[in-house]
GROMACS .gro file of N, CA and C in nm:
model
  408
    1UNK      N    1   0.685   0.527  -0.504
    1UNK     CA    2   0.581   0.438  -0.461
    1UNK      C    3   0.455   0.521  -0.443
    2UNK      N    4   0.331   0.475  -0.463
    2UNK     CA    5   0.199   0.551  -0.457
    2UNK      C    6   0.116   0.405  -0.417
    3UNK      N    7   0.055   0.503  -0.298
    3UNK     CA    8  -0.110   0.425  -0.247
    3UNK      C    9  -0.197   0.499  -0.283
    4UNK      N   10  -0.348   0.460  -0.393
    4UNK     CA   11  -0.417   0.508  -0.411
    4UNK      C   12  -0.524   0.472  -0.330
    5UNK      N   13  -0.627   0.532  -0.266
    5UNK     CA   14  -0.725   0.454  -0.189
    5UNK      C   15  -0.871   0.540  -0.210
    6UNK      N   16  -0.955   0.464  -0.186
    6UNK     CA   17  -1.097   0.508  -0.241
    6UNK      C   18  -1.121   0.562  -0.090
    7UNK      N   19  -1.175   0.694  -0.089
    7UNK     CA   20  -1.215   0.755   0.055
    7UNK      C   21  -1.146   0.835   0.111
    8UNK      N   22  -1.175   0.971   0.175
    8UNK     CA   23  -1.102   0.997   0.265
    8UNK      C   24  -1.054   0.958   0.424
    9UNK      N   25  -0.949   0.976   0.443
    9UNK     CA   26  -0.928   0.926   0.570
    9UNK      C   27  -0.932   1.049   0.696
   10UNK      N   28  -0.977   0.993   0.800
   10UNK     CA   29  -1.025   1.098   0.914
   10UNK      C   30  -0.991   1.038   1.029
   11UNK      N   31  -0.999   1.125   1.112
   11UNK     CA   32  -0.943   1.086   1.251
   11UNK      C   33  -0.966   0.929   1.322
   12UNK      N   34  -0.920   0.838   1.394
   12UNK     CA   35  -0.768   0.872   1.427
   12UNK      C   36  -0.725   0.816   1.330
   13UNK      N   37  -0.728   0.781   1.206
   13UNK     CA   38  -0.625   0.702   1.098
   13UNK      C   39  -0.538   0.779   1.025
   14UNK      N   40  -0.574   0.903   1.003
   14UNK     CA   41  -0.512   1.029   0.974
   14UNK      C   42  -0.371   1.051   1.021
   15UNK      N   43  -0.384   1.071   1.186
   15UNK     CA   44  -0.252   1.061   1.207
   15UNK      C   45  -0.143   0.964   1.213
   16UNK      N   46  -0.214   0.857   1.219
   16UNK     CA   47  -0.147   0.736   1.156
   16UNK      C   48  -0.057   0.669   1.054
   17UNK      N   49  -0.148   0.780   0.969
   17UNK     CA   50  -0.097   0.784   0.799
   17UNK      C   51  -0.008   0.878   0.823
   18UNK      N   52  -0.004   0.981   0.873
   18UNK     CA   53   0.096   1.057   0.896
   18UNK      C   54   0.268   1.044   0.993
   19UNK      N   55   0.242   0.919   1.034
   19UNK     CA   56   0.329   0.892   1.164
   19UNK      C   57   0.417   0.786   1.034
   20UNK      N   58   0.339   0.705   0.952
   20UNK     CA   59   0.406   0.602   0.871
   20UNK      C   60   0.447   0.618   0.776
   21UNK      N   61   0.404   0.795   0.688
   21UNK     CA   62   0.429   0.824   0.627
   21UNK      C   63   0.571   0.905   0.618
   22UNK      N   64   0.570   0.939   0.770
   22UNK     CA   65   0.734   1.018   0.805
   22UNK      C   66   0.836   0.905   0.858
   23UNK      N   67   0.812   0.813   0.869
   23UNK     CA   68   0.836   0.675   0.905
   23UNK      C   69   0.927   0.628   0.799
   24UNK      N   70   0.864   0.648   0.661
   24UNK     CA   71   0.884   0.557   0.547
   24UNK      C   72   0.974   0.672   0.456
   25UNK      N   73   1.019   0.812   0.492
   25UNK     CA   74   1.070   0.885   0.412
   25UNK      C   75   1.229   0.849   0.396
   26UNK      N   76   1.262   0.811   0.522
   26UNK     CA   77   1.406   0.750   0.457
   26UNK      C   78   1.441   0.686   0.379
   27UNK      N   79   1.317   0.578   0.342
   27UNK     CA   80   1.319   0.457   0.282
   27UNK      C   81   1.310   0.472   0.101
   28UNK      N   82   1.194   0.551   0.072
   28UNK     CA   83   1.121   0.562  -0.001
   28UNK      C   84   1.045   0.699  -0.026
   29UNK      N   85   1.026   0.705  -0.182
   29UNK     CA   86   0.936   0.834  -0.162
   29UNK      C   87   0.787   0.806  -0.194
   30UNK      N   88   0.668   0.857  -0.109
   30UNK     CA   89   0.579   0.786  -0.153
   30UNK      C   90   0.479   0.899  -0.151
   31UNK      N   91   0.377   0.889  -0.282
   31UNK     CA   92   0.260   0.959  -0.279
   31UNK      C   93   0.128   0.900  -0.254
   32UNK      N   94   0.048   0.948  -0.177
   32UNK     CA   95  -0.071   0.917  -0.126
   32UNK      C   96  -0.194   0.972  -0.239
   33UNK      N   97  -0.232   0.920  -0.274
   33UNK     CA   98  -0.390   0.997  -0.372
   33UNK      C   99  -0.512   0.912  -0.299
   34UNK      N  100  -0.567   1.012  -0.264
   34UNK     CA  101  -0.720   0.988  -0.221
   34UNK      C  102  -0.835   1.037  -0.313
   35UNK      N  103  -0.900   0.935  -0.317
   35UNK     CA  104  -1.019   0.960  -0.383
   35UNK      C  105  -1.176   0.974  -0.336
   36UNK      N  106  -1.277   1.041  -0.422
   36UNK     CA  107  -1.404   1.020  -0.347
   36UNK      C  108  -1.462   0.877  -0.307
   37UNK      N  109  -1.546   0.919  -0.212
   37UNK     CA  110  -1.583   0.749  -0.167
   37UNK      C  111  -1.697   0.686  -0.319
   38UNK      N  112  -1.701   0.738  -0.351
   38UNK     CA  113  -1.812   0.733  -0.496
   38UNK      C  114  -1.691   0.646  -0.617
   39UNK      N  115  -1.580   0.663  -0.593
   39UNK     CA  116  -1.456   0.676  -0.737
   39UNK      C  117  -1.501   0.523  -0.722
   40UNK      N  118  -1.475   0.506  -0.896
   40UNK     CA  119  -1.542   0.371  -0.957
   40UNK      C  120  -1.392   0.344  -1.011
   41UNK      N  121  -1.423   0.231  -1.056
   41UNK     CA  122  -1.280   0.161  -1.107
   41UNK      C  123  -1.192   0.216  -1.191
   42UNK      N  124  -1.265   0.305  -1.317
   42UNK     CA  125  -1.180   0.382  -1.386
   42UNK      C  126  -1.148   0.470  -1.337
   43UNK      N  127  -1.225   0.557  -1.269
   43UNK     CA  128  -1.128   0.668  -1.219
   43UNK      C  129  -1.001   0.643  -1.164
   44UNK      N  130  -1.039   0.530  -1.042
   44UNK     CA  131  -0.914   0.480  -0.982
   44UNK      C  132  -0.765   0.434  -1.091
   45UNK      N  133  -0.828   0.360  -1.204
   45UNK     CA  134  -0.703   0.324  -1.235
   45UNK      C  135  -0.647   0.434  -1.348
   46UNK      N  136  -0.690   0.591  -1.323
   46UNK     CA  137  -0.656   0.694  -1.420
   46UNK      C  138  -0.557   0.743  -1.308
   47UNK      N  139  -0.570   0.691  -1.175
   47UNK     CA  140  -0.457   0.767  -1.121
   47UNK      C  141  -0.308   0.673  -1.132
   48UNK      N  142  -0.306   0.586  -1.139
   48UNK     CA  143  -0.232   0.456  -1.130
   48UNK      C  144  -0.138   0.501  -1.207
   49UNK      N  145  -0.007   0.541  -1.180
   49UNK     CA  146   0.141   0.586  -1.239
   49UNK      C  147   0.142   0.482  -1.397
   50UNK      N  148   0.154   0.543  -1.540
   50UNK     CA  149   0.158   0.451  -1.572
   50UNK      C  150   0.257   0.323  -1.614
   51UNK      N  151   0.341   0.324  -1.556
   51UNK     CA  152   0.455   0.173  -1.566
   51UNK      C  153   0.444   0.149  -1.417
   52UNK      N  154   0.335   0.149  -1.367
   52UNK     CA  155   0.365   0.107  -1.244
   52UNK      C  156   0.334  -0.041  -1.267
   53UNK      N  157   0.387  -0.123  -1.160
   53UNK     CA  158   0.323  -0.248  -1.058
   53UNK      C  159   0.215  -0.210  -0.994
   54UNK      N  160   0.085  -0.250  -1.044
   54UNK     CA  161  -0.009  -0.225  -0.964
   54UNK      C  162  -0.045  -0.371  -0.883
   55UNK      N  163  -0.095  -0.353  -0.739
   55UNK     CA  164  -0.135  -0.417  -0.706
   55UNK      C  165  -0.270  -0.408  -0.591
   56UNK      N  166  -0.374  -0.500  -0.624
   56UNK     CA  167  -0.436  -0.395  -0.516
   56UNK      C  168  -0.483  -0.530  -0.406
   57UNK      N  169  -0.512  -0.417  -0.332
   57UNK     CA  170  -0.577  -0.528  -0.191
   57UNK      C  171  -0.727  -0.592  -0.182
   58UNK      N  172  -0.725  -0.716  -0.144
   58UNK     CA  173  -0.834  -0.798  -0.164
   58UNK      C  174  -0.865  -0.918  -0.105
   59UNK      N  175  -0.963  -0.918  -0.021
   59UNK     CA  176  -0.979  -1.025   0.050
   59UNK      C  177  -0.945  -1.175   0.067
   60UNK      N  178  -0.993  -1.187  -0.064
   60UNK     CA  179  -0.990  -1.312  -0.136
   60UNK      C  180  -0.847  -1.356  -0.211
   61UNK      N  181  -0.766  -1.263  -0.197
   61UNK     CA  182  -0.604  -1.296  -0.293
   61UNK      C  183  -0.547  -1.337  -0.136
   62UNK      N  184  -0.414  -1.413  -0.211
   62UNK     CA  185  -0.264  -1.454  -0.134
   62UNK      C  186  -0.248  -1.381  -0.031
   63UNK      N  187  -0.188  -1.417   0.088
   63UNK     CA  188  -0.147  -1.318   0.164
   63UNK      C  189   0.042  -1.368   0.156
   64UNK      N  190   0.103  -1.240   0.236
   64UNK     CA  191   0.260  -1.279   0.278
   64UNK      C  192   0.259  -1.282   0.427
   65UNK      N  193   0.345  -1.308   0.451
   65UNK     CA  194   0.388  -1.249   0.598
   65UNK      C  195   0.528  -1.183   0.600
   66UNK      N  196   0.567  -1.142   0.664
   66UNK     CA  197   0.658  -0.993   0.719
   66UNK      C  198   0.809  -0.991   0.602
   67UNK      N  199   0.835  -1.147   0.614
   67UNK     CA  200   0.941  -1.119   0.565
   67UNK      C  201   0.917  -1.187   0.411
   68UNK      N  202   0.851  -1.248   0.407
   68UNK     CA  203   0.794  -1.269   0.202
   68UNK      C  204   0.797  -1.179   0.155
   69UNK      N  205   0.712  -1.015   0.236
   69UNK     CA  206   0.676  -0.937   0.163
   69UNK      C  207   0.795  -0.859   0.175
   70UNK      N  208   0.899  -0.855   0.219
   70UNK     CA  209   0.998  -0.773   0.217
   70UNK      C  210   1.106  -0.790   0.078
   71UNK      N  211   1.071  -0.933   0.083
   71UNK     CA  212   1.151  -1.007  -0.031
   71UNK      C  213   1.071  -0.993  -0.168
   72UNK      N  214   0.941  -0.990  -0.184
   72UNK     CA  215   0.890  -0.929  -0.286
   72UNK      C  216   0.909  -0.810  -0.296
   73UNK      N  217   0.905  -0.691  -0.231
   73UNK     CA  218   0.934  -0.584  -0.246
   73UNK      C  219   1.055  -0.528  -0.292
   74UNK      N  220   1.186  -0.598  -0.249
   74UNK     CA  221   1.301  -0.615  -0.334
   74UNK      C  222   1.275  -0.648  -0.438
   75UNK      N  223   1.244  -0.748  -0.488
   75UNK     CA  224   1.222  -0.833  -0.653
   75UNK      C  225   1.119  -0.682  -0.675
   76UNK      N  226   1.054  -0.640  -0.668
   76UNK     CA  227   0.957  -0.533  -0.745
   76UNK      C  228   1.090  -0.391  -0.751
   77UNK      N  229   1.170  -0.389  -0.669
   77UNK     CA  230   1.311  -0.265  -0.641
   77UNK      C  231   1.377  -0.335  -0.789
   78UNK      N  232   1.409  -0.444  -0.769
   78UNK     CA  233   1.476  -0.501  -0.890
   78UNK      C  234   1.434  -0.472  -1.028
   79UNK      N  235   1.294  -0.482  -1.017
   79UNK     CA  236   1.243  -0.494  -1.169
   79UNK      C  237   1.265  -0.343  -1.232
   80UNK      N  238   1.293  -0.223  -1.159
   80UNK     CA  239   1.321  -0.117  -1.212
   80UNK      C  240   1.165  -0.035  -1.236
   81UNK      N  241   1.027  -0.075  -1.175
   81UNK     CA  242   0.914  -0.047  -1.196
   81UNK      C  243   0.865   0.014  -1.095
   82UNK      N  244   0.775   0.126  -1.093
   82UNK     CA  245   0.740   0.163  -0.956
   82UNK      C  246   0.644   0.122  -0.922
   83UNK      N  247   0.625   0.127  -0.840
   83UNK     CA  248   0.521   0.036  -0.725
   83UNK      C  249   0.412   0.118  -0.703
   84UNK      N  250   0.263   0.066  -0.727
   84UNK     CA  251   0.150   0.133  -0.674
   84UNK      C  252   0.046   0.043  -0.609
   85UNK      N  253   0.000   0.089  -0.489
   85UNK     CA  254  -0.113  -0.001  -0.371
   85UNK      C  255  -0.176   0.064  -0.428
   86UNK      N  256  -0.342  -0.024  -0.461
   86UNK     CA  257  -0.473   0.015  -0.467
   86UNK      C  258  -0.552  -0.064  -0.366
   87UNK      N  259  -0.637   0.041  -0.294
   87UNK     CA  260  -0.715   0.009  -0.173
   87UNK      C  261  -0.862   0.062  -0.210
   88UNK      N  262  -0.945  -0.034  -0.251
   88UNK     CA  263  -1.120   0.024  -0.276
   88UNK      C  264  -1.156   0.090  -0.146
   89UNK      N  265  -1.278   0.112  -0.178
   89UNK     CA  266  -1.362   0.203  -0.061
   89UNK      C  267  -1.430   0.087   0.048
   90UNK      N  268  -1.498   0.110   0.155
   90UNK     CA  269  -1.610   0.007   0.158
   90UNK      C  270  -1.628  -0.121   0.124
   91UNK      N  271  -1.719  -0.061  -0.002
   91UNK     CA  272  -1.736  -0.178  -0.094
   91UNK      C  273  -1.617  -0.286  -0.151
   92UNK      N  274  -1.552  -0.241  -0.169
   92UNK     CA  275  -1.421  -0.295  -0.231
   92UNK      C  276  -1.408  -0.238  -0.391
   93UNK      N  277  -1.300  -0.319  -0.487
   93UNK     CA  278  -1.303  -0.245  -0.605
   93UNK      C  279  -1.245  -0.382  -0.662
   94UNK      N  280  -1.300  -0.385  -0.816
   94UNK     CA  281  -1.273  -0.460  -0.903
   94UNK      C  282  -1.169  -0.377  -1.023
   95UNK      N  283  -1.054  -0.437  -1.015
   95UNK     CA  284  -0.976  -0.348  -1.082
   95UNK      C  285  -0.867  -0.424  -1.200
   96UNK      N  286  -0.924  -0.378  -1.355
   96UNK     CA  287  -0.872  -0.482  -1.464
   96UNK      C  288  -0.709  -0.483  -1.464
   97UNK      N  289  -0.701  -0.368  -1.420
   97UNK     CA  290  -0.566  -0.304  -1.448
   97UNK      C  291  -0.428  -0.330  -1.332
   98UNK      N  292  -0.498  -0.406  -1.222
   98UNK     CA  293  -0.394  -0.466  -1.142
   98UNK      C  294  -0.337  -0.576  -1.169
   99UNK      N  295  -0.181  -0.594  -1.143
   99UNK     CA  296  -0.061  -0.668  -1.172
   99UNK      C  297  -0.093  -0.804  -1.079
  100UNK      N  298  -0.145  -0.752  -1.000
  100UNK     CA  299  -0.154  -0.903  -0.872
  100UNK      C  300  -0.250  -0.834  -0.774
  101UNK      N  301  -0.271  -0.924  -0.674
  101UNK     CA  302  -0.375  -0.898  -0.588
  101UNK      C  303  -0.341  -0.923  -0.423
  102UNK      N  304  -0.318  -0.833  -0.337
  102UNK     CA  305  -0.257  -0.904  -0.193
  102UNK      C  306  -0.352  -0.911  -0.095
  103UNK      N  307  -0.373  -1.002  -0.001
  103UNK     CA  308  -0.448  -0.970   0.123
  103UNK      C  309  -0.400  -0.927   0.221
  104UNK      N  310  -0.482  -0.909   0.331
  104UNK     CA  311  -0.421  -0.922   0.484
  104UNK      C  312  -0.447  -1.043   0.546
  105UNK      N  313  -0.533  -1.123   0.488
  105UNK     CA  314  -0.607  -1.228   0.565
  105UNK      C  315  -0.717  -1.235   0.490
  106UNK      N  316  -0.781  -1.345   0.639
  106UNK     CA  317  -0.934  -1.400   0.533
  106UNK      C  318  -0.976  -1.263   0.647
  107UNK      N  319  -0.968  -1.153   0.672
  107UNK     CA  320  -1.008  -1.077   0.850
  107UNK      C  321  -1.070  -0.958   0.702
  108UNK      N  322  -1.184  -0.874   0.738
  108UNK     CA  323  -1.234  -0.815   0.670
  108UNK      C  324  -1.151  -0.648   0.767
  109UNK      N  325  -1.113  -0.596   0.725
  109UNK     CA  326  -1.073  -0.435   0.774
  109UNK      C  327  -1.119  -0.335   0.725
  110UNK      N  328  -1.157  -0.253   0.799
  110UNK     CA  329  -1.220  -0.108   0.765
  110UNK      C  330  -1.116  -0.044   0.642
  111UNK      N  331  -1.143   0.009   0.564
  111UNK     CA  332  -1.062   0.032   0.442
  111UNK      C  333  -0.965   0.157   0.530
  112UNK      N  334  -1.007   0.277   0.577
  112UNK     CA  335  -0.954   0.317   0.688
  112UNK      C  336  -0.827   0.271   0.744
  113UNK      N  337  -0.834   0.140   0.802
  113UNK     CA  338  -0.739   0.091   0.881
  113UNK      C  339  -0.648   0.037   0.804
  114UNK      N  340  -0.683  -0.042   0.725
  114UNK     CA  341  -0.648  -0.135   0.598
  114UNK      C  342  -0.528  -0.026   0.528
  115UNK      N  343  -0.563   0.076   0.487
  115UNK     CA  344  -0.420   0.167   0.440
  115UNK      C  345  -0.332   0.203   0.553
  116UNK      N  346  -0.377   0.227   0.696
  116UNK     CA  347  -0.259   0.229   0.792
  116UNK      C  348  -0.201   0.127   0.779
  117UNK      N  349  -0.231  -0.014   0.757
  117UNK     CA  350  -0.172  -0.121   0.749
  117UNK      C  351  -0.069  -0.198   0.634
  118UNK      N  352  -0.125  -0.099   0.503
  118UNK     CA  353   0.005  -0.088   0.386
  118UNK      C  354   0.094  -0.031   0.428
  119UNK      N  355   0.123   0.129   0.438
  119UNK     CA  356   0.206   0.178   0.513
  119UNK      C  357   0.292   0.115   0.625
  120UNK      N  358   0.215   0.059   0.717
  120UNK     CA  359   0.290  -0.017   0.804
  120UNK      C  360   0.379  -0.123   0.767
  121UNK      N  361   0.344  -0.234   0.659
  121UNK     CA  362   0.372  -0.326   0.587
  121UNK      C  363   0.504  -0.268   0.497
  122UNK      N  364   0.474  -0.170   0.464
  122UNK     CA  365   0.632  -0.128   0.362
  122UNK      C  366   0.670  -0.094   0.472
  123UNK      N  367   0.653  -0.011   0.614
  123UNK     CA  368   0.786   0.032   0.691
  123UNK      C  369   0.889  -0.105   0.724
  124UNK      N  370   0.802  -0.192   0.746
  124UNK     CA  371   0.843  -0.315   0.837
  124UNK      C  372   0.929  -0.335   0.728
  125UNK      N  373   0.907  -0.389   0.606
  125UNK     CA  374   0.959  -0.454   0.486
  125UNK      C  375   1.111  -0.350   0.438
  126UNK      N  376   1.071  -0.266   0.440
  126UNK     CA  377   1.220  -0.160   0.466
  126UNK      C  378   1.333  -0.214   0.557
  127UNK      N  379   1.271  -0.216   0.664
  127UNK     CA  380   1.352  -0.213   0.781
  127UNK      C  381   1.380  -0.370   0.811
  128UNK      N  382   1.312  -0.453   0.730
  128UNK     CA  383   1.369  -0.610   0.749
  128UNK      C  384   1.438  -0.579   0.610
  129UNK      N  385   1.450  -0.563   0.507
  129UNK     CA  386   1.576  -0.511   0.403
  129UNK      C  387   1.671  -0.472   0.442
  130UNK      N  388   1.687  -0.370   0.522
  130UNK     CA  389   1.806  -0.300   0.569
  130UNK      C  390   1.874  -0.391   0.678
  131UNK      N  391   1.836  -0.469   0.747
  131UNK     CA  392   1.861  -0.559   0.865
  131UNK      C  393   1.828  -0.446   0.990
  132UNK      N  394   1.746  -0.362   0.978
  132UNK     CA  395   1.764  -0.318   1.102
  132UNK      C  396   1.674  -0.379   1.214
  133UNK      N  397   1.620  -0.363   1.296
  133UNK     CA  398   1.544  -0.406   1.386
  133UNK      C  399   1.356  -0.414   1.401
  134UNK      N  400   1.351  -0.464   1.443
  134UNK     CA  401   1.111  -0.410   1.415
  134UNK      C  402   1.098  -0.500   1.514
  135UNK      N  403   0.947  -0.485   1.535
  135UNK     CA  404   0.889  -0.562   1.630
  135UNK      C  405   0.837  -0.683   1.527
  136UNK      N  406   0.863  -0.793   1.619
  136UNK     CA  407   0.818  -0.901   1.555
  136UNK      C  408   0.681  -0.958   1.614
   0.00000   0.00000   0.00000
């Protein structure tokens, strides 16, 4: 699994990413690529694994809630394809090369926070797969 995201991330989201990222190692193996806050759409989608599922985040697309997305995430385990989050900068990103498009909401998030919140989203989705326990 790979999250690509436009920007670096800095304190406190940093350790965040780091807390969800050791979080999610049982589960999954996942690479993080960060890019400059400048990276335009192609660059972004030169990092994009290529047989991946891309999907990226966007205001304006579908949202799930906790356990949809757990159940999509299986069906994407199923398809035998690996999985890649794209998260724009700021601005956001227009990206030809994504498979689908997810939100969090109609709620606008600091792009920053917004990738603690993928991360968070696959731990949960793990751990409602496995039946184990989470906060609801």
């Amino acid at each position: 699994m790979t999250v690509v995201a436009v920007g670096r991330t800095r304190a406190p989201y940093a350790d965040d990413l780091a807390h969800y990222e050791k979080l999610l190692r049982p589960y999954v193996k996942l690479d993080q690529i960060e890019l400059r806050d400048d990276a335009d759409a192609e660059q972004v989608a030169r990092r994009i694994p290529e047989r991946a599922h891309c999907v990226l985040l966007a205001i304006d697309a579908p949202a799930r809630d906790s356990v949809a997305q757990a159940t999509w995430l299986e069906e994407r385990r199923q398809s035998g394809r690996d999985l890649c989050f794209v998260l724009g900068g700021a601005d956001g990103l227009d990206l030809d090369r994504a498979d689908e498009r997810v939100s969090f909401g109609p709620i606008t998030l600091p792009h920053q926070l917004a990738r603690v919140i993928v991360l968070e989203q696959l731990y949960r989705a793990h751990r409602i797969l496995r039946g184990e326990p989470y906060h609801h």
